[in-house]
């Protein structure tokens, strides 16, 4: 179902400055009285609500998953992970045999790498329950030792910078983290058929393959995935071949030539049925396959619900530039989990959402697709910066739903992406204080993170907003970005500091609480705005406990027209005397929902 787009609310950003120290642009807006809200209210409108409800269910499932995994995460940290090591990984080769019925994995993982300094110790991670039988360094056997989850290899003489080496680790075992809420390799069954699928974010790669768990060390990857007869092995990148082995097993050869972080590597094995669609690139020439791997019993439903995915790719590509992995593919693969995971070029999608029914799953699909730009091509540099993945994906999910249903951006943010509507949230800040628990506060990371982008747009203007996002993307493509990098990209477009904005919205928990009062004069209105929140603003030395913002005051005139009058607000209590040419009926605050707040 699709709403006809109404005339909409025009929310214009014009140039000018009113406060020299802040050098903000005035938000000076003309409101065209809209019928959009009324139209939405009158229409039989299950569409956006249903899509947003499923999107929220998905995020709630993700929050539950995170809680269930909290102990796993803590144990991973306790294992003594050393994320940053003095070498640069060039390539991963994963030659794996997976047997879903036996719930076993075995294989050899070969890491090609260059030391960045004299290297006498190579540290990899592998879950203690997985057996690592032998290893070869540059083709020669090397003895390893274990310290908890660490595999340690000491070359006979230090490896030197400027040289390239390969370390091949052979291992096997029965991955222990299992079940639909676990991480690592998940074993399950559907319609009586066993499956093995993976979910590694943030720290669970080691539960199914020997890895270096460093989100910043991206490398190309190939996977040679051997599966039982009758099953399909699906992974990242391009399928270069399928081999039938003497014992009847099949080996699926995959290549991912766009460097990726280790947590974005996935393996999926069951009796998948696949079908394909096409995305036509922005150049009008390039055709890219969109490949789906679904359970046979989900084939008919999935083929219905994915029909808008090509349009979604085009929508995002027009906003922030072409799909990042155009030479390969996009795709989705069903897995037994209550959410989605943006494995590079092949999102793992909960089987309820891909083949489970023909409901509208656009919110979830759009979220995971948006991660290809934000999360996969540009990956958070630290887990403290996880909002650069999740807040972005949530915002672009909202943009898709807003345009799909003809809703105003602020309207959809207010109705469906206010974190206060679920999970309590806003306990912490958008920027995570602890990188060890990146998903501990999904309200702040996902929803408030999306609000940060939504609020930045009117501050810098729509054109500069998308130019800044494209610049941030270009600067960190196939690499990693930080919150500071993003701020720098926006400041470059905006031309003025944005520390005040990031301090109050990204580094400060909670939100402002405003109280509005007004009195009517013959030719003016007197408006008093109070800030009633109790918390201080992080990192701010002056005006510590107040938010700085252009507040859109909505003047509702007695003749039925409306107008937005923006005022700069940065005190606990501020009174504005605003001239009016027409009789004012009432004054309200930010009816267009461009500021995350509570109004008392
Ligand atoms: Zn996400």
mmCIF file with all atom_site columns, C-alpha atoms in Angstrom, residues 172-306:
data_model
loop_
_atom_site.group_PDB
_atom_site.id
_atom_site.type_symbol
_atom_site.label_atom_id
_atom_site.label_alt_id
_atom_site.label_comp_id
_atom_site.label_asym_id
_atom_site.label_entity_id
_atom_site.label_seq_id
_atom_site.pdbx_PDB_ins_code
_atom_site.Cartn_x
_atom_site.Cartn_y
_atom_site.Cartn_z
_atom_site.occupancy
_atom_site.B_iso_or_equiv
_atom_site.pdbx_formal_charge
_atom_site.auth_seq_id
_atom_site.auth_comp_id
_atom_site.auth_asym_id
_atom_site.auth_atom_id
_atom_site.pdbx_PDB_model_num
ATOM 1   C CA . UNK A 1 172 ? 37.642 -28.328 14.140  1.00 0.00 ? 172 UNK A CA 1
ATOM 2   C CA . UNK A 1 173 ? 34.937 -28.559 16.724  1.00 0.00 ? 173 UNK A CA 1
ATOM 3   C CA . UNK A 1 174 ? 31.340 -28.213 17.675  1.00 0.00 ? 174 UNK A CA 1
ATOM 4   C CA . UNK A 1 175 ? 30.639 -24.497 18.103  1.00 0.00 ? 175 UNK A CA 1
ATOM 5   C CA . UNK A 1 176 ? 29.122 -24.084 21.531  1.00 0.00 ? 176 UNK A CA 1
ATOM 6   C CA . UNK A 1 177 ? 27.196 -20.872 21.180  1.00 0.00 ? 177 UNK A CA 1
ATOM 7   C CA . UNK A 1 178 ? 23.963 -22.000 19.663  1.00 0.00 ? 178 UNK A CA 1
ATOM 8   C CA . UNK A 1 179 ? 20.269 -21.332 19.669  1.00 0.00 ? 179 UNK A CA 1
ATOM 9   C CA . UNK A 1 180 ? 18.317 -18.553 18.083  1.00 0.00 ? 180 UNK A CA 1
ATOM 10  C CA . UNK A 1 181 ? 19.641 -15.844 20.381  1.00 0.00 ? 181 UNK A CA 1
ATOM 11  C CA . UNK A 1 182 ? 23.249 -16.896 20.506  1.00 0.00 ? 182 UNK A CA 1
ATOM 12  C CA . UNK A 1 183 ? 26.239 -15.663 18.601  1.00 0.00 ? 183 UNK A CA 1
ATOM 13  C CA . UNK A 1 184 ? 28.816 -17.481 16.564  1.00 0.00 ? 184 UNK A CA 1
ATOM 14  C CA . UNK A 1 185 ? 27.558 -20.418 14.553  1.00 0.00 ? 185 UNK A CA 1
ATOM 15  C CA . UNK A 1 186 ? 23.913 -21.214 15.159  1.00 0.00 ? 186 UNK A CA 1
ATOM 16  C CA . UNK A 1 187 ? 22.553 -24.682 14.536  1.00 0.00 ? 187 UNK A CA 1
ATOM 17  C CA . UNK A 1 188 ? 18.822 -25.050 14.114  1.00 0.00 ? 188 UNK A CA 1
ATOM 18  C CA . UNK A 1 189 ? 16.299 -26.717 11.847  1.00 0.00 ? 189 UNK A CA 1
ATOM 19  C CA . UNK A 1 190 ? 13.364 -25.706 9.704   1.00 0.00 ? 190 UNK A CA 1
ATOM 20  C CA . UNK A 1 191 ? 10.746 -28.127 8.399   1.00 0.00 ? 191 UNK A CA 1
ATOM 21  C CA . UNK A 1 192 ? 12.909 -30.889 9.790   1.00 0.00 ? 192 UNK A CA 1
ATOM 22  C CA . UNK A 1 193 ? 16.022 -29.828 7.865   1.00 0.00 ? 193 UNK A CA 1
ATOM 23  C CA . UNK A 1 194 ? 19.091 -28.797 9.857   1.00 0.00 ? 194 UNK A CA 1
ATOM 24  C CA . UNK A 1 195 ? 20.819 -25.476 9.244   1.00 0.00 ? 195 UNK A CA 1
ATOM 25  C CA . UNK A 1 196 ? 24.041 -23.760 10.251  1.00 0.00 ? 196 UNK A CA 1
ATOM 26  C CA . UNK A 1 197 ? 24.248 -19.976 10.085  1.00 0.00 ? 197 UNK A CA 1
ATOM 27  C CA . UNK A 1 198 ? 26.429 -17.339 11.679  1.00 0.00 ? 198 UNK A CA 1
ATOM 28  C CA . UNK A 1 199 ? 26.206 -14.043 13.492  1.00 0.00 ? 199 UNK A CA 1
ATOM 29  C CA . UNK A 1 200 ? 29.486 -12.606 14.723  1.00 0.00 ? 200 UNK A CA 1
ATOM 30  C CA . UNK A 1 201 ? 28.867 -8.987  15.654  1.00 0.00 ? 201 UNK A CA 1
ATOM 31  C CA . UNK A 1 202 ? 30.504 -7.708  17.697  1.00 0.00 ? 202 UNK A CA 1
ATOM 32  C CA . UNK A 1 203 ? 32.967 -10.237 19.158  1.00 0.00 ? 203 UNK A CA 1
ATOM 33  C CA . UNK A 1 204 ? 31.790 -13.718 18.206  1.00 0.00 ? 204 UNK A CA 1
ATOM 34  C CA . UNK A 1 205 ? 33.723 -14.549 15.050  1.00 0.00 ? 205 UNK A CA 1
ATOM 35  C CA . UNK A 1 206 ? 36.041 -16.540 17.266  1.00 0.00 ? 206 UNK A CA 1
ATOM 36  C CA . UNK A 1 207 ? 33.207 -18.911 18.133  1.00 0.00 ? 207 UNK A CA 1
ATOM 37  C CA . UNK A 1 208 ? 33.378 -20.412 14.640  1.00 0.00 ? 208 UNK A CA 1
ATOM 38  C CA . UNK A 1 209 ? 36.681 -19.468 13.007  1.00 0.00 ? 209 UNK A CA 1
ATOM 39  C CA . UNK A 1 210 ? 40.185 -18.509 14.155  1.00 0.00 ? 210 UNK A CA 1
ATOM 40  C CA . UNK A 1 211 ? 40.315 -14.764 13.601  1.00 0.00 ? 211 UNK A CA 1
ATOM 41  C CA . UNK A 1 212 ? 41.866 -11.480 14.515  1.00 0.00 ? 212 UNK A CA 1
ATOM 42  C CA . UNK A 1 213 ? 39.028 -9.559  16.064  1.00 0.00 ? 213 UNK A CA 1
ATOM 43  C CA . UNK A 1 214 ? 40.001 -6.097  14.899  1.00 0.00 ? 214 UNK A CA 1
ATOM 44  C CA . UNK A 1 215 ? 37.220 -4.134  13.270  1.00 0.00 ? 215 UNK A CA 1
ATOM 45  C CA . UNK A 1 216 ? 39.722 -1.734  11.689  1.00 0.00 ? 216 UNK A CA 1
ATOM 46  C CA . UNK A 1 217 ? 41.824 -4.322  9.895   1.00 0.00 ? 217 UNK A CA 1
ATOM 47  C CA . UNK A 1 218 ? 39.795 -4.907  6.757   1.00 0.00 ? 218 UNK A CA 1
ATOM 48  C CA . UNK A 1 219 ? 40.862 -7.535  4.263   1.00 0.00 ? 219 UNK A CA 1
ATOM 49  C CA . UNK A 1 220 ? 39.566 -9.283  1.179   1.00 0.00 ? 220 UNK A CA 1
ATOM 50  C CA . UNK A 1 221 ? 38.179 -12.743 1.771   1.00 0.00 ? 221 UNK A CA 1
ATOM 51  C CA . UNK A 1 222 ? 37.407 -15.960 0.046   1.00 0.00 ? 222 UNK A CA 1
ATOM 52  C CA . UNK A 1 223 ? 35.408 -18.798 1.457   1.00 0.00 ? 223 UNK A CA 1
ATOM 53  C CA . UNK A 1 224 ? 35.383 -22.351 0.224   1.00 0.00 ? 224 UNK A CA 1
ATOM 54  C CA . UNK A 1 225 ? 32.357 -23.718 1.967   1.00 0.00 ? 225 UNK A CA 1
ATOM 55  C CA . UNK A 1 226 ? 31.872 -27.472 1.834   1.00 0.00 ? 226 UNK A CA 1
ATOM 56  C CA . UNK A 1 227 ? 28.371 -28.646 2.665   1.00 0.00 ? 227 UNK A CA 1
ATOM 57  C CA . UNK A 1 228 ? 26.420 -31.928 2.619   1.00 0.00 ? 228 UNK A CA 1
ATOM 58  C CA . UNK A 1 229 ? 24.839 -33.098 -0.611  1.00 0.00 ? 229 UNK A CA 1
ATOM 59  C CA . UNK A 1 230 ? 21.571 -31.325 -1.281  1.00 0.00 ? 230 UNK A CA 1
ATOM 60  C CA . UNK A 1 231 ? 22.558 -28.242 0.680   1.00 0.00 ? 231 UNK A CA 1
ATOM 61  C CA . UNK A 1 232 ? 23.738 -24.795 -0.379  1.00 0.00 ? 232 UNK A CA 1
ATOM 62  C CA . UNK A 1 233 ? 26.524 -22.754 1.180   1.00 0.00 ? 233 UNK A CA 1
ATOM 63  C CA . UNK A 1 234 ? 25.970 -18.997 0.956   1.00 0.00 ? 234 UNK A CA 1
ATOM 64  C CA . UNK A 1 235 ? 28.480 -16.306 1.847   1.00 0.00 ? 235 UNK A CA 1
ATOM 65  C CA . UNK A 1 236 ? 29.768 -12.837 1.031   1.00 0.00 ? 236 UNK A CA 1
ATOM 66  C CA . UNK A 1 237 ? 30.696 -11.569 -2.408  1.00 0.00 ? 237 UNK A CA 1
ATOM 67  C CA . UNK A 1 238 ? 30.600 -13.480 -5.660  1.00 0.00 ? 238 UNK A CA 1
ATOM 68  C CA . UNK A 1 239 ? 30.011 -17.164 -6.182  1.00 0.00 ? 239 UNK A CA 1
ATOM 69  C CA . UNK A 1 240 ? 32.866 -18.254 -8.430  1.00 0.00 ? 240 UNK A CA 1
ATOM 70  C CA . UNK A 1 241 ? 32.081 -21.955 -8.602  1.00 0.00 ? 241 UNK A CA 1
ATOM 71  C CA . UNK A 1 242 ? 30.434 -25.007 -7.106  1.00 0.00 ? 242 UNK A CA 1
ATOM 72  C CA . UNK A 1 243 ? 32.404 -28.229 -6.974  1.00 0.00 ? 243 UNK A CA 1
ATOM 73  C CA . UNK A 1 244 ? 31.131 -31.736 -6.346  1.00 0.00 ? 244 UNK A CA 1
ATOM 74  C CA . UNK A 1 245 ? 33.542 -33.714 -4.213  1.00 0.00 ? 245 UNK A CA 1
ATOM 75  C CA . UNK A 1 246 ? 34.256 -37.443 -4.309  1.00 0.00 ? 246 UNK A CA 1
ATOM 76  C CA . UNK A 1 247 ? 32.302 -38.012 -1.108  1.00 0.00 ? 247 UNK A CA 1
ATOM 77  C CA . UNK A 1 248 ? 29.231 -36.327 -2.545  1.00 0.00 ? 248 UNK A CA 1
ATOM 78  C CA . UNK A 1 249 ? 29.663 -33.095 -0.617  1.00 0.00 ? 249 UNK A CA 1
ATOM 79  C CA . UNK A 1 250 ? 29.573 -29.776 -2.451  1.00 0.00 ? 250 UNK A CA 1
ATOM 80  C CA . UNK A 1 251 ? 32.036 -26.925 -2.155  1.00 0.00 ? 251 UNK A CA 1
ATOM 81  C CA . UNK A 1 252 ? 30.785 -23.403 -2.795  1.00 0.00 ? 252 UNK A CA 1
ATOM 82  C CA . UNK A 1 253 ? 33.591 -20.985 -3.684  1.00 0.00 ? 253 UNK A CA 1
ATOM 83  C CA . UNK A 1 254 ? 32.933 -17.365 -2.721  1.00 0.00 ? 254 UNK A CA 1
ATOM 84  C CA . UNK A 1 255 ? 35.118 -14.285 -3.214  1.00 0.00 ? 255 UNK A CA 1
ATOM 85  C CA . UNK A 1 256 ? 34.682 -10.967 -1.441  1.00 0.00 ? 256 UNK A CA 1
ATOM 86  C CA . UNK A 1 257 ? 36.981 -8.491  -3.200  1.00 0.00 ? 257 UNK A CA 1
ATOM 87  C CA . UNK A 1 258 ? 35.783 -5.463  -1.260  1.00 0.00 ? 258 UNK A CA 1
ATOM 88  C CA . UNK A 1 259 ? 37.789 -5.490  1.993   1.00 0.00 ? 259 UNK A CA 1
ATOM 89  C CA . UNK A 1 260 ? 35.614 -6.187  5.007   1.00 0.00 ? 260 UNK A CA 1
ATOM 90  C CA . UNK A 1 261 ? 35.808 -6.349  8.782   1.00 0.00 ? 261 UNK A CA 1
ATOM 91  C CA . UNK A 1 262 ? 35.952 -9.825  10.247  1.00 0.00 ? 262 UNK A CA 1
ATOM 92  C CA . UNK A 1 263 ? 32.551 -9.566  11.956  1.00 0.00 ? 263 UNK A CA 1
ATOM 93  C CA . UNK A 1 264 ? 30.888 -9.065  8.563   1.00 0.00 ? 264 UNK A CA 1
ATOM 94  C CA . UNK A 1 265 ? 31.978 -12.481 7.270   1.00 0.00 ? 265 UNK A CA 1
ATOM 95  C CA . UNK A 1 266 ? 29.245 -15.100 7.325   1.00 0.00 ? 266 UNK A CA 1
ATOM 96  C CA . UNK A 1 267 ? 28.559 -18.708 6.350   1.00 0.00 ? 267 UNK A CA 1
ATOM 97  C CA . UNK A 1 268 ? 25.081 -20.123 5.832   1.00 0.00 ? 268 UNK A CA 1
ATOM 98  C CA . UNK A 1 269 ? 24.263 -23.752 5.176   1.00 0.00 ? 269 UNK A CA 1
ATOM 99  C CA . UNK A 1 270 ? 20.955 -25.534 4.640   1.00 0.00 ? 270 UNK A CA 1
ATOM 100 C CA . UNK A 1 271 ? 18.737 -26.658 1.758   1.00 0.00 ? 271 UNK A CA 1
ATOM 101 C CA . UNK A 1 272 ? 18.314 -23.084 0.541   1.00 0.00 ? 272 UNK A CA 1
ATOM 102 C CA . UNK A 1 273 ? 16.356 -22.267 -2.567  1.00 0.00 ? 273 UNK A CA 1
ATOM 103 C CA . UNK A 1 274 ? 17.695 -19.224 -4.316  1.00 0.00 ? 274 UNK A CA 1
ATOM 104 C CA . UNK A 1 275 ? 16.112 -16.707 -6.627  1.00 0.00 ? 275 UNK A CA 1
ATOM 105 C CA . UNK A 1 276 ? 17.378 -13.458 -8.073  1.00 0.00 ? 276 UNK A CA 1
ATOM 106 C CA . UNK A 1 277 ? 16.359 -9.954  -8.969  1.00 0.00 ? 277 UNK A CA 1
ATOM 107 C CA . UNK A 1 278 ? 18.245 -7.125  -10.658 1.00 0.00 ? 278 UNK A CA 1
ATOM 108 C CA . UNK A 1 279 ? 19.328 -3.685  -9.591  1.00 0.00 ? 279 UNK A CA 1
ATOM 109 C CA . UNK A 1 280 ? 19.993 -1.186  -12.369 1.00 0.00 ? 280 UNK A CA 1
ATOM 110 C CA . UNK A 1 281 ? 22.825 1.129   -11.367 1.00 0.00 ? 281 UNK A CA 1
ATOM 111 C CA . UNK A 1 282 ? 22.661 4.905   -11.416 1.00 0.00 ? 282 UNK A CA 1
ATOM 112 C CA . UNK A 1 283 ? 24.726 4.921   -14.612 1.00 0.00 ? 283 UNK A CA 1
ATOM 113 C CA . UNK A 1 284 ? 21.812 3.300   -16.414 1.00 0.00 ? 284 UNK A CA 1
ATOM 114 C CA . UNK A 1 285 ? 24.092 0.544   -17.660 1.00 0.00 ? 285 UNK A CA 1
ATOM 115 C CA . UNK A 1 286 ? 25.288 -1.587  -14.797 1.00 0.00 ? 286 UNK A CA 1
ATOM 116 C CA . UNK A 1 287 ? 23.125 -4.486  -13.752 1.00 0.00 ? 287 UNK A CA 1
ATOM 117 C CA . UNK A 1 288 ? 23.792 -6.046  -10.378 1.00 0.00 ? 288 UNK A CA 1
ATOM 118 C CA . UNK A 1 289 ? 22.237 -9.292  -9.173  1.00 0.00 ? 289 UNK A CA 1
ATOM 119 C CA . UNK A 1 290 ? 20.196 -9.348  -5.993  1.00 0.00 ? 290 UNK A CA 1
ATOM 120 C CA . UNK A 1 291 ? 20.301 -12.930 -4.763  1.00 0.00 ? 291 UNK A CA 1
ATOM 121 C CA . UNK A 1 292 ? 18.022 -14.426 -2.148  1.00 0.00 ? 292 UNK A CA 1
ATOM 122 C CA . UNK A 1 293 ? 18.584 -17.655 -0.278  1.00 0.00 ? 293 UNK A CA 1
ATOM 123 C CA . UNK A 1 294 ? 15.455 -18.832 1.495   1.00 0.00 ? 294 UNK A CA 1
ATOM 124 C CA . UNK A 1 295 ? 14.033 -21.997 2.958   1.00 0.00 ? 295 UNK A CA 1
ATOM 125 C CA . UNK A 1 296 ? 12.024 -23.954 0.374   1.00 0.00 ? 296 UNK A CA 1
ATOM 126 C CA . UNK A 1 297 ? 8.895  -23.520 2.471   1.00 0.00 ? 297 UNK A CA 1
ATOM 127 C CA . UNK A 1 298 ? 9.462  -19.747 2.497   1.00 0.00 ? 298 UNK A CA 1
ATOM 128 C CA . UNK A 1 299 ? 10.034 -19.295 -1.214  1.00 0.00 ? 299 UNK A CA 1
ATOM 129 C CA . UNK A 1 300 ? 6.605  -18.036 -2.207  1.00 0.00 ? 300 UNK A CA 1
ATOM 130 C CA . UNK A 1 301 ? 6.325  -15.557 0.673   1.00 0.00 ? 301 UNK A CA 1
ATOM 131 C CA . UNK A 1 302 ? 9.834  -14.216 0.272   1.00 0.00 ? 302 UNK A CA 1
ATOM 132 C CA . UNK A 1 303 ? 9.411  -13.621 -3.439  1.00 0.00 ? 303 UNK A CA 1
ATOM 133 C CA . UNK A 1 304 ? 6.536  -11.270 -2.578  1.00 0.00 ? 304 UNK A CA 1
ATOM 134 C CA . UNK A 1 305 ? 8.075  -9.340  0.307   1.00 0.00 ? 305 UNK A CA 1
ATOM 135 C CA . UNK A 1 306 ? 11.414 -8.545  -1.373  1.00 0.00 ? 306 UNK A CA 1
#
